[in-house]
Coordinates of C-alpha atoms in Angstrom, one line a residue:
Chain A
M1020 CA -2.4 32.1 -76.5
L1021 CA 0.3 29.8 -74.7
L1022 CA -1.8 28.4 -72.1
K1023 CA -5.8 28.0 -72.5
L1024 CA -8.8 26.8 -69.8
Q1025 CA -11.8 26.0 -71.6
N1026 CA -15.1 25.5 -69.7
V1027 CA -12.3 23.6 -66.9
G1028 CA -14.3 22.1 -63.8
K1029 CA -13.3 19.7 -60.8
T1030 CA -15.3 17.8 -58.6
F1031 CA -13.8 15.8 -55.8
I1032 CA -16.0 12.5 -55.7
D1033 CA -15.6 10.6 -52.1
K1034 CA -16.3 7.3 -53.2
Q1035 CA -16.5 5.8 -49.7
K1036 CA -19.0 8.5 -48.5
H1037 CA -20.7 8.7 -51.7
T1038 CA -20.5 12.4 -51.7
S1039 CA -19.1 15.0 -54.1
F1040 CA -17.9 18.6 -53.8
E1041 CA -17.9 20.9 -56.8
V1042 CA -14.7 23.2 -56.5
F1043 CA -15.3 25.0 -59.6
S1044 CA -16.9 24.7 -62.8
D1045 CA -17.0 27.0 -66.1
I1046 CA -13.1 28.2 -65.6
D1047 CA -12.1 30.0 -69.3
L1048 CA -8.5 31.7 -69.0
T1049 CA -6.3 32.4 -71.5
I1050 CA -2.9 33.2 -70.7
A1051 CA -0.2 35.0 -73.2
E1052 CA 3.5 34.4 -73.4
N1053 CA 5.7 36.0 -71.2
Q1054 CA 2.8 37.2 -69.0
F1055 CA 3.1 37.5 -65.2
V1056 CA -0.5 36.0 -63.9
S1057 CA -1.4 35.5 -60.8
I1058 CA -4.6 33.8 -59.1
L1059 CA -5.9 35.6 -56.0
G1060 CA -8.7 34.2 -54.0
P1061 CA -9.9 33.5 -50.2
S1062 CA -9.1 29.8 -49.1
G1063 CA -10.9 26.9 -50.5
C1064 CA -12.3 28.8 -53.8
G1065 CA -9.7 25.7 -56.0
K1066 CA -7.1 28.2 -56.9
S1067 CA -4.5 25.7 -55.9
T1068 CA -5.9 22.5 -57.5
L1069 CA -6.4 24.8 -60.7
L1070 CA -2.6 25.2 -61.0
S1071 CA -2.3 21.6 -59.7
M1072 CA -4.4 20.7 -63.4
V1073 CA -2.4 22.8 -64.9
A1074 CA 0.5 20.8 -63.7
G1075 CA -1.4 17.9 -64.7
L1076 CA -1.6 16.2 -61.1
E1077 CA -5.0 16.4 -60.7
N1078 CA -7.4 15.3 -63.6
T1079 CA -9.6 17.6 -64.9
T1080 CA -13.8 16.9 -64.5
E1081 CA -15.0 18.9 -67.6
G1082 CA -13.1 21.0 -70.0
S1083 CA -9.9 21.3 -71.3
I1084 CA -6.3 22.8 -70.6
T1085 CA -4.1 22.9 -73.6
L1086 CA -0.9 24.3 -73.6
E1087 CA 0.5 25.3 -77.2
K1088 CA -2.7 23.9 -78.6
R1089 CA -1.9 20.5 -76.7
E1090 CA -3.8 19.1 -74.2
I1091 CA -2.6 18.5 -71.2
K1092 CA -3.3 15.1 -69.5
K1093 CA 0.1 14.2 -67.0
P1094 CA 2.8 16.0 -65.4
G1095 CA 5.7 16.9 -67.5
P1096 CA 8.8 18.8 -67.9
D1097 CA 7.1 21.9 -70.2
R1098 CA 5.5 23.0 -66.6
G1099 CA 7.7 23.9 -64.1
M1100 CA 6.8 23.8 -60.6
V1101 CA 7.4 25.5 -57.2
F1102 CA 5.4 24.7 -54.3
Q1103 CA 4.8 26.0 -51.0
Q1104 CA 7.1 23.9 -49.5
P1105 CA 10.4 23.4 -51.2
S1106 CA 10.1 20.2 -52.0
L1107 CA 14.0 19.2 -52.5
F1108 CA 15.6 16.1 -52.1
P1109 CA 17.6 15.9 -49.2
W1110 CA 19.9 13.0 -50.4
L1111 CA 21.1 15.3 -52.8
D1112 CA 23.2 18.3 -52.8
V1113 CA 22.0 21.7 -54.3
K1114 CA 23.8 21.3 -57.3
G1115 CA 22.2 17.4 -57.4
N1116 CA 18.5 18.7 -56.6
V1117 CA 18.9 21.5 -59.6
T1118 CA 20.4 18.7 -62.0
F1119 CA 17.9 16.2 -61.2
P1120 CA 15.1 17.1 -63.6
L1121 CA 17.9 17.0 -66.7
K1122 CA 19.1 13.8 -65.9
K1123 CA 16.6 12.6 -68.9
S1124 CA 17.5 14.7 -71.8
M1125 CA 21.0 15.8 -71.6
N1126 CA 24.4 14.6 -70.5
K1127 CA 26.2 15.3 -67.2
Q1128 CA 28.6 18.1 -68.1
Q1129 CA 25.3 19.9 -70.5
A1130 CA 23.5 19.5 -66.9
E1131 CA 25.9 20.6 -65.1
L1132 CA 26.4 23.7 -66.8
E1133 CA 22.9 24.6 -66.8
A1134 CA 22.5 24.5 -62.6
D1135 CA 25.3 27.2 -62.6
Y1136 CA 23.4 29.3 -65.0
F1137 CA 20.7 29.0 -62.7
L1138 CA 22.0 29.1 -59.7
K1139 CA 24.2 32.1 -60.5
L1140 CA 20.8 33.7 -61.4
V1141 CA 19.2 32.9 -58.1
Q1142 CA 22.6 33.8 -56.0
L1143 CA 23.6 30.4 -54.8
S1144 CA 26.7 29.5 -56.5
K1145 CA 28.5 29.2 -53.7
F1146 CA 26.7 27.0 -52.2
K1147 CA 26.0 24.2 -54.8
H1148 CA 27.7 21.7 -53.0
H1149 CA 25.5 22.5 -49.8
Y1150 CA 23.1 19.7 -48.9
I1151 CA 19.3 21.5 -47.8
Y1152 CA 19.2 20.4 -44.3
E1153 CA 22.4 23.4 -44.2
L1154 CA 19.9 25.7 -46.2
S1155 CA 17.2 28.7 -44.9
G1156 CA 13.8 28.6 -46.1
G1157 CA 14.2 31.5 -48.2
M1158 CA 17.4 29.2 -49.9
Q1159 CA 15.7 26.3 -50.3
Q1160 CA 13.0 27.8 -52.1
R1161 CA 15.5 30.0 -54.1
V1162 CA 16.8 26.4 -55.1
A1163 CA 13.8 25.2 -55.8
I1164 CA 13.0 28.2 -58.4
A1165 CA 16.1 27.0 -60.1
R1166 CA 15.4 24.0 -60.4
A1167 CA 12.0 24.6 -62.2
L1168 CA 13.5 27.1 -65.0
A1169 CA 16.4 24.7 -65.2
M1170 CA 14.2 22.2 -66.7
N1171 CA 13.8 25.1 -69.5
P1172 CA 9.7 25.1 -68.9
K1173 CA 7.0 26.9 -71.0
V1174 CA 5.5 27.9 -68.1
L1175 CA 6.1 28.3 -64.6
L1176 CA 3.6 27.6 -62.3
M1177 CA 3.7 28.7 -58.4
D1178 CA 1.7 27.9 -55.6
E1179 CA 1.9 30.4 -53.3
P1180 CA 6.0 29.9 -53.0
F1181 CA 6.8 32.3 -50.6
G1182 CA 3.8 31.5 -48.2
A1183 CA 6.2 30.1 -45.8
L1184 CA 8.7 32.4 -45.3
D1185 CA 9.1 35.1 -42.9
E1186 CA 7.9 38.5 -44.4
Q1187 CA 11.4 40.0 -45.1
T1188 CA 12.4 37.1 -47.2
R1189 CA 9.5 37.3 -48.6
H1190 CA 9.8 41.0 -50.1
I1191 CA 13.3 39.8 -50.8
L1192 CA 12.3 36.8 -52.9
Q1193 CA 9.8 39.0 -54.5
D1194 CA 11.7 41.1 -56.3
K1195 CA 13.9 38.3 -56.9
L1196 CA 11.6 36.8 -59.0
L1197 CA 10.7 39.9 -60.8
E1198 CA 14.1 39.9 -61.9
I1199 CA 14.3 36.7 -62.6
W1200 CA 11.2 36.9 -65.2
Q1201 CA 12.2 40.1 -66.8
Q1202 CA 15.7 38.0 -67.6
T1203 CA 13.8 35.1 -68.7
K1204 CA 10.9 36.6 -70.0
K1205 CA 8.8 33.3 -68.4
T1206 CA 4.8 33.0 -68.3
I1207 CA 4.4 32.6 -65.1
L1208 CA 0.9 31.6 -63.5
F1209 CA 1.1 32.7 -59.2
V1210 CA -1.2 31.4 -56.9
T1211 CA -1.1 33.8 -53.8
H1212 CA -3.7 34.8 -51.2
S1213 CA -1.8 38.0 -50.6
I1214 CA -3.0 41.1 -52.7
H1215 CA -0.4 43.3 -52.3
E1216 CA 1.7 40.3 -53.6
A1217 CA -0.4 39.9 -56.3
I1218 CA -0.2 43.9 -57.3
K1219 CA 3.6 43.9 -56.7
L1220 CA 4.1 41.4 -59.4
S1221 CA 1.7 40.6 -61.9
D1222 CA 0.6 42.2 -65.2
R1223 CA -2.8 40.3 -65.1
I1224 CA -4.8 39.4 -61.6
I1225 CA -6.9 37.2 -61.6
V1226 CA -9.7 37.3 -58.8
M1227 CA -11.8 34.3 -58.0
G1228 CA -14.5 33.9 -55.7
T1229 CA -15.5 31.0 -53.7
R1230 CA -18.8 28.7 -53.0
P1231 CA -18.6 27.5 -55.7
G1232 CA -15.1 28.6 -57.3
R1233 CA -14.9 31.1 -60.2
I1234 CA -13.1 33.9 -61.8
I1235 CA -15.3 36.9 -60.0
S1236 CA -12.7 39.7 -62.0
D1237 CA -9.5 40.1 -64.6
I1238 CA -7.6 43.1 -63.9
T1239 CA -5.3 43.8 -66.2
I1240 CA -2.4 46.1 -64.0
D1241 CA -0.8 48.8 -66.9
F1242 CA 1.0 51.0 -64.3
P1243 CA 4.9 50.2 -64.6
R1244 CA 7.1 48.7 -61.7
P1245 CA 8.1 48.6 -58.7
R1246 CA 5.0 48.9 -56.9
D1247 CA 5.4 50.7 -54.0
R1248 CA 3.1 50.0 -51.0
E1249 CA 2.8 54.4 -50.8
N1250 CA 1.9 54.2 -54.5
Q1251 CA -1.7 55.9 -55.1
Q1252 CA -2.4 53.5 -57.9
V1253 CA -1.4 50.4 -55.8
I1254 CA -3.6 51.9 -52.6
T1255 CA -6.5 52.0 -55.1
L1256 CA -6.4 48.9 -56.3
E1257 CA -6.1 47.3 -53.2
K1258 CA -9.0 48.7 -52.3
K1259 CA -11.1 47.6 -55.0
I1260 CA -9.8 43.9 -54.8
M1261 CA -10.5 43.8 -51.3
N1262 CA -13.8 45.2 -52.0
L1263 CA -14.4 42.3 -54.5
L1264 CA -13.0 39.8 -51.8
K1265 CA -15.2 40.9 -49.3
T1266 CA -18.3 39.5 -49.9
E1267 CA -16.3 36.1 -50.6
I1268 CA -14.5 35.7 -47.3
N1269 CA -17.9 36.9 -45.5
K1270 CA -19.7 33.9 -47.7
V1271 CA -17.0 31.4 -46.1
L1272 CA -17.2 32.9 -42.7
K1273 CA -20.6 32.4 -42.4
E1274 CA -20.7 28.8 -44.0
E1275 CA -17.9 27.9 -41.5
L1276 CA -19.8 29.6 -38.5
A1277 CA -23.5 28.1 -39.3
D1278 CA -21.4 24.6 -39.3
E1279 CA -20.4 25.9 -35.7
I1280 CA -23.8 26.1 -34.7
Q1281 CA -24.8 23.2 -36.2
H1282 CA -22.5 20.8 -34.8
S1283 CA -22.4 22.5 -30.9
S1284 CA -26.7 22.1 -31.1
Chain B
M134 CA 32.7 17.7 -10.6
K135 CA 32.4 17.4 -14.3
F136 CA 33.6 14.1 -15.9
S137 CA 33.9 13.0 -19.3
I138 CA 31.2 10.7 -20.9
A139 CA 34.1 7.9 -21.3
A140 CA 35.3 8.6 -17.9
K141 CA 31.7 8.6 -15.7
R142 CA 31.2 5.2 -17.8
I143 CA 35.0 3.7 -16.7
M144 CA 33.8 4.6 -13.2
F145 CA 30.7 3.1 -13.3
L146 CA 32.3 -0.3 -14.5
I147 CA 35.0 -0.2 -11.6
V148 CA 32.5 0.5 -9.1
V149 CA 30.3 -2.8 -10.6
I150 CA 33.5 -4.7 -10.3
G151 CA 34.5 -3.3 -6.9
I152 CA 31.1 -4.6 -5.7
W153 CA 31.5 -8.7 -7.8
Q154 CA 34.7 -7.9 -6.2
F155 CA 33.2 -7.4 -2.7
I156 CA 30.1 -10.0 -2.6
Y157 CA 32.6 -12.9 -3.9
S158 CA 35.2 -12.1 -0.8
L159 CA 32.4 -12.2 1.3
N160 CA 32.2 -16.0 0.3
I161 CA 28.3 -16.4 0.3
F162 CA 28.6 -18.2 -2.8
E163 CA 31.0 -21.1 -3.7
A164 CA 34.3 -20.5 -5.8
I165 CA 32.9 -22.6 -8.9
V166 CA 29.8 -20.9 -9.3
F167 CA 30.5 -17.5 -8.3
P168 CA 34.4 -16.8 -9.6
S169 CA 36.0 -13.7 -9.2
P170 CA 36.6 -11.4 -11.8
I171 CA 39.9 -12.1 -11.8
T172 CA 38.8 -15.6 -12.7
V173 CA 36.6 -15.0 -15.7
A174 CA 39.5 -12.2 -17.2
T175 CA 42.0 -14.9 -16.9
A176 CA 39.1 -17.6 -18.7
L177 CA 39.0 -14.6 -21.6
Y178 CA 42.8 -14.2 -21.7
E179 CA 43.0 -18.1 -22.1
G180 CA 40.1 -18.3 -24.4
F181 CA 41.9 -15.9 -27.4
T182 CA 45.1 -16.6 -26.3
S183 CA 44.9 -20.5 -27.0
G184 CA 42.3 -19.0 -30.2
D185 CA 39.3 -21.1 -28.9
L186 CA 37.5 -17.5 -28.3
V187 CA 38.9 -16.6 -32.1
K188 CA 37.9 -19.5 -33.5
A189 CA 34.4 -19.4 -32.4
L190 CA 33.5 -15.8 -32.9
G191 CA 34.8 -15.8 -36.6
A192 CA 32.2 -19.2 -36.7
S193 CA 29.6 -17.0 -35.6
F194 CA 30.4 -13.5 -37.5
K195 CA 30.7 -16.4 -40.7
H196 CA 27.2 -17.2 -39.4
L197 CA 26.0 -13.6 -38.7
L198 CA 27.5 -12.2 -42.2
F199 CA 25.8 -15.2 -44.4
G200 CA 22.1 -15.1 -41.6
M201 CA 22.1 -11.1 -42.1
S202 CA 23.0 -10.9 -45.8
L203 CA 20.1 -13.0 -46.7
A204 CA 17.5 -11.6 -44.0
I205 CA 18.3 -8.0 -45.5
L206 CA 17.7 -9.1 -49.1
F207 CA 14.5 -11.4 -48.1
G208 CA 13.5 -8.6 -46.1
T209 CA 13.9 -5.9 -48.6
I210 CA 12.2 -7.9 -51.5
I211 CA 8.7 -8.6 -48.9
G212 CA 9.2 -5.4 -48.0
V213 CA 8.7 -3.8 -51.4
I214 CA 6.5 -5.9 -52.7
L215 CA 4.2 -5.4 -49.3
G216 CA 4.9 -1.6 -50.1
K217 CA 4.5 -1.1 -53.7
S218 CA 1.2 -3.4 -53.6
K219 CA -1.9 -2.7 -51.4
Q220 CA -3.5 -6.1 -52.4
A221 CA -0.8 -7.9 -51.1
D222 CA -0.6 -6.0 -48.1
E223 CA -4.1 -6.2 -47.0
T224 CA -3.4 -9.8 -48.0
A225 CA -0.3 -10.9 -46.0
G226 CA 0.6 -7.5 -43.9
M227 CA -0.5 -9.0 -40.9
Y228 CA 1.1 -12.1 -40.9
L229 CA 4.4 -10.4 -40.5
I230 CA 3.4 -8.7 -37.4
A231 CA 2.8 -12.2 -36.7
L232 CA 6.2 -14.0 -37.7
Q233 CA 8.2 -10.6 -36.2
S234 CA 6.6 -11.4 -32.7
I235 CA 8.0 -14.9 -32.6
P236 CA 11.3 -15.1 -30.8
S237 CA 13.9 -16.2 -32.7
I238 CA 14.9 -19.6 -30.4
V239 CA 11.4 -20.8 -31.2
W240 CA 12.6 -21.8 -34.8
V241 CA 15.5 -23.2 -33.5
P242 CA 13.9 -26.9 -32.8
L243 CA 12.3 -26.4 -36.3
A244 CA 15.5 -25.9 -37.8
I245 CA 17.4 -29.2 -36.3
M246 CA 14.9 -31.0 -37.1
L247 CA 14.8 -29.8 -40.9
F248 CA 18.7 -29.5 -41.4
G249 CA 20.0 -31.4 -38.4
F250 CA 22.6 -29.8 -36.0
T251 CA 24.4 -28.2 -38.7
E252 CA 26.2 -24.6 -39.3
F253 CA 22.9 -24.2 -42.1
S254 CA 20.2 -24.5 -39.2
V255 CA 22.2 -21.7 -37.3
I256 CA 22.1 -19.6 -40.2
F257 CA 18.4 -20.7 -40.8
V258 CA 17.6 -19.2 -37.5
V259 CA 19.7 -16.3 -38.1
V260 CA 17.5 -15.6 -41.6
L261 CA 14.2 -15.8 -39.3
G262 CA 15.5 -13.6 -37.0
G263 CA 16.1 -10.8 -39.0
T264 CA 14.0 -11.1 -42.0
F265 CA 10.6 -9.6 -40.7
V266 CA 12.2 -6.9 -39.0
M267 CA 14.0 -5.9 -42.0
A268 CA 10.6 -6.5 -44.3
I269 CA 8.4 -3.9 -41.7
N270 CA 11.0 -1.2 -41.8
V271 CA 11.5 -1.6 -46.1
R272 CA 7.5 -1.4 -46.3
S273 CA 7.5 1.6 -44.1
A274 CA 10.1 2.9 -46.2
I275 CA 7.9 2.6 -49.1
Q276 CA 4.7 3.8 -47.6
N277 CA 6.1 7.0 -45.8
V278 CA 7.9 8.6 -48.5
S279 CA 6.3 12.4 -48.7
P280 CA 4.0 12.8 -51.5
Q281 CA 4.7 16.2 -52.0
L282 CA 8.7 15.0 -53.0
I283 CA 6.5 12.8 -55.3
R284 CA 4.3 15.8 -56.4
A285 CA 7.5 17.3 -57.6
A286 CA 9.4 14.7 -58.8
K287 CA 6.2 14.3 -61.1
T288 CA 5.7 17.8 -62.3
M289 CA 9.7 17.5 -63.3
G290 CA 8.7 14.5 -65.7
T291 CA 9.6 11.4 -63.4
Q292 CA 7.5 8.5 -63.3
G293 CA 7.2 5.0 -63.3
L294 CA 10.3 2.8 -62.6
R295 CA 12.3 5.8 -62.5
L296 CA 10.4 7.6 -59.9
F297 CA 10.6 4.0 -57.8
Y298 CA 14.6 4.5 -57.8
R299 CA 15.3 8.2 -58.1
V300 CA 12.7 8.9 -55.4
E301 CA 10.9 6.4 -53.9
V302 CA 14.6 4.3 -52.8
P303 CA 16.6 7.4 -51.7
A304 CA 14.0 8.5 -50.1
G305 CA 13.4 5.9 -47.7
I306 CA 16.8 5.2 -46.8
P307 CA 16.6 6.7 -43.3
Y308 CA 13.8 3.6 -42.6
F309 CA 15.8 1.3 -44.3
M310 CA 18.8 2.0 -42.3
T311 CA 16.5 1.4 -38.8
G312 CA 15.7 -1.5 -40.4
I313 CA 19.3 -2.8 -40.9
R314 CA 20.4 -1.9 -37.4
L315 CA 17.2 -3.3 -35.9
A316 CA 17.8 -6.8 -38.2
W317 CA 21.6 -6.6 -36.9
A318 CA 20.0 -6.7 -33.2
F319 CA 17.4 -9.3 -34.1
S320 CA 20.3 -11.3 -35.9
W321 CA 22.8 -10.9 -33.3
R322 CA 20.0 -12.9 -30.2
A323 CA 18.9 -15.5 -32.9
L324 CA 22.6 -16.4 -33.7
M325 CA 23.4 -17.3 -30.1
A326 CA 19.7 -18.7 -29.1
G327 CA 20.4 -20.9 -32.5
E328 CA 24.2 -21.6 -31.8
L329 CA 23.6 -22.7 -28.2
L330 CA 21.6 -25.7 -29.0
S331 CA 24.3 -26.6 -32.1
N332 CA 27.1 -28.6 -32.4
G333 CA 29.5 -25.9 -32.6
P334 CA 31.7 -23.8 -33.4
G335 CA 30.3 -20.8 -32.4
L336 CA 30.5 -18.5 -29.5
G337 CA 26.8 -20.1 -28.3
Y338 CA 28.1 -23.2 -28.8
S339 CA 31.3 -22.7 -26.2
L340 CA 28.8 -20.7 -24.2
S341 CA 26.5 -24.2 -23.6
Y342 CA 30.4 -26.1 -23.7
A343 CA 31.5 -24.2 -20.9
Q344 CA 28.2 -24.5 -19.2
D345 CA 28.8 -28.6 -19.5
Y346 CA 31.9 -28.4 -18.0
A347 CA 30.5 -26.1 -15.3
R348 CA 33.5 -23.5 -16.3
M349 CA 31.3 -20.7 -14.7
D350 CA 34.2 -18.1 -15.2
Q351 CA 34.0 -19.2 -19.1
V352 CA 30.3 -18.7 -19.4
I353 CA 30.7 -15.6 -17.4
G354 CA 33.4 -14.4 -19.9
I355 CA 31.7 -15.6 -23.0
I356 CA 28.3 -13.3 -21.9
I357 CA 30.5 -10.2 -21.3
I358 CA 31.9 -10.5 -25.0
I359 CA 28.3 -11.4 -26.6
G360 CA 27.1 -8.1 -24.7
V361 CA 30.3 -6.3 -25.4
I362 CA 30.1 -6.9 -29.5
G363 CA 26.5 -5.8 -29.4
A364 CA 27.1 -2.6 -27.9
I365 CA 29.9 -1.6 -29.9
V366 CA 28.3 -3.0 -33.3
D367 CA 25.5 -1.0 -32.2
H368 CA 27.4 2.3 -31.1
F369 CA 30.0 2.3 -33.9
V370 CA 28.6 1.2 -36.7
F371 CA 24.4 1.3 -37.0
S372 CA 24.1 4.6 -34.7
K373 CA 26.5 6.4 -36.6
L374 CA 25.4 5.3 -39.9
E375 CA 22.2 6.2 -38.8
H376 CA 22.6 9.3 -37.6
T377 CA 24.6 10.3 -40.5
V378 CA 21.8 9.1 -43.3
M379 CA 19.2 11.1 -40.3
K380 CA 20.9 14.1 -40.4
R381 CA 21.5 14.4 -44.1
W382 CA 17.6 13.8 -44.7
G383 CA 16.7 16.5 -42.8
L384 CA 15.4 14.4 -39.9
L385 CA 17.2 15.6 -37.0
R386 CA 18.1 18.7 -35.5

């Protein structure tokens, strides 16, 4: 197994208010190489926090996360991350952004060859000398994907990468991502709150519940892609996941409503 | 009617000069107190052809260049320290605002007592005029780097000193540019304050010299030069630079 999460828990402690908030505990998860795994859940279930912990941006409160048997303590180029916001460097052109993580490990010529390859993969070769402000949101996110892939990470972490894009662009990029995944055979851990997106893309969906955050279902999708919305198997699975999440979403709504009443009284 | 921006500005200037000439011709004020536009223009022309004003300008720019360079250097160092160290900022950050709010002319008596009527005194005042505003902006530059960019850089294995000079420094350039522009504006004012009370050479000194000899035409001429230089440098150097940087950094539409 490539990536292994054992009894992972996260508690945020507010030192000033002396309060603590447990996001989740006892998360166990193993992810095999070349798998496309989605983590799906309502907001507040801690799915993005979990991904940040795999990236090494957040530390674990309990348990351990290991990548190829080595414990993750801090961020590193063996895990590429794509955020919801493209997070590109505006002072560099497209090519400069893609070669940014490569400067340490290879010479300039090598890095540029790598960048050319991955920019071709995301179909942005024509734009390599453009600056970020000249690109659309979808193009920016493609640069971010190329940048993450160029590091040749063992696992690609994606935190709702298409969440800020319009519907049409999102569909195009989902298809593009599948194509890239089939070409590069990367292991992908993909966080989303869209059931359809998870079904369309993944080999496996980890469904998370909330308050406290936990895994409520681990679904392997064994029917082939492409998975159209009208496909009967897709519809059945969508309903199944919807039912799983309904109680979770209701829980959040009820809690928020209770808060509201408390505050207004 | 539509006019180009340049045409509008020139027309405005003509109107202002016209009013000036009109008031002059009313003879309310004595000519020695209220010179005509033509007398002022002649004084300027004579000043430049005789080389006096050229020399004064050269000296002023020399003071400015030295003073501003030092202000930018010191301001950057102070700003980086306060921006990077929370301890330092909590301890000394407040005083930066206090120092910035002191008008630069206030430093002139201090400079004269410390260094006498020398060019060094002038430069000292210019340095004090520009340093604090530069420091405040550099501090903001460091403190306002988008946390998201830092997170992204970290996932690419960038940390420590590399993170500082590959991400934090370039990300802070827009604030840095604003800092330089403000440092220029404050230094320019400080320069004139310092030179007015100095023993020359310099534009400010020429101004107080002209006043001593009751040459109102020269006084107004020099005031015009000071304003024109301020506007030209701001418009053609700093605004342009800042605009380019802001655009590239995606801070403009």
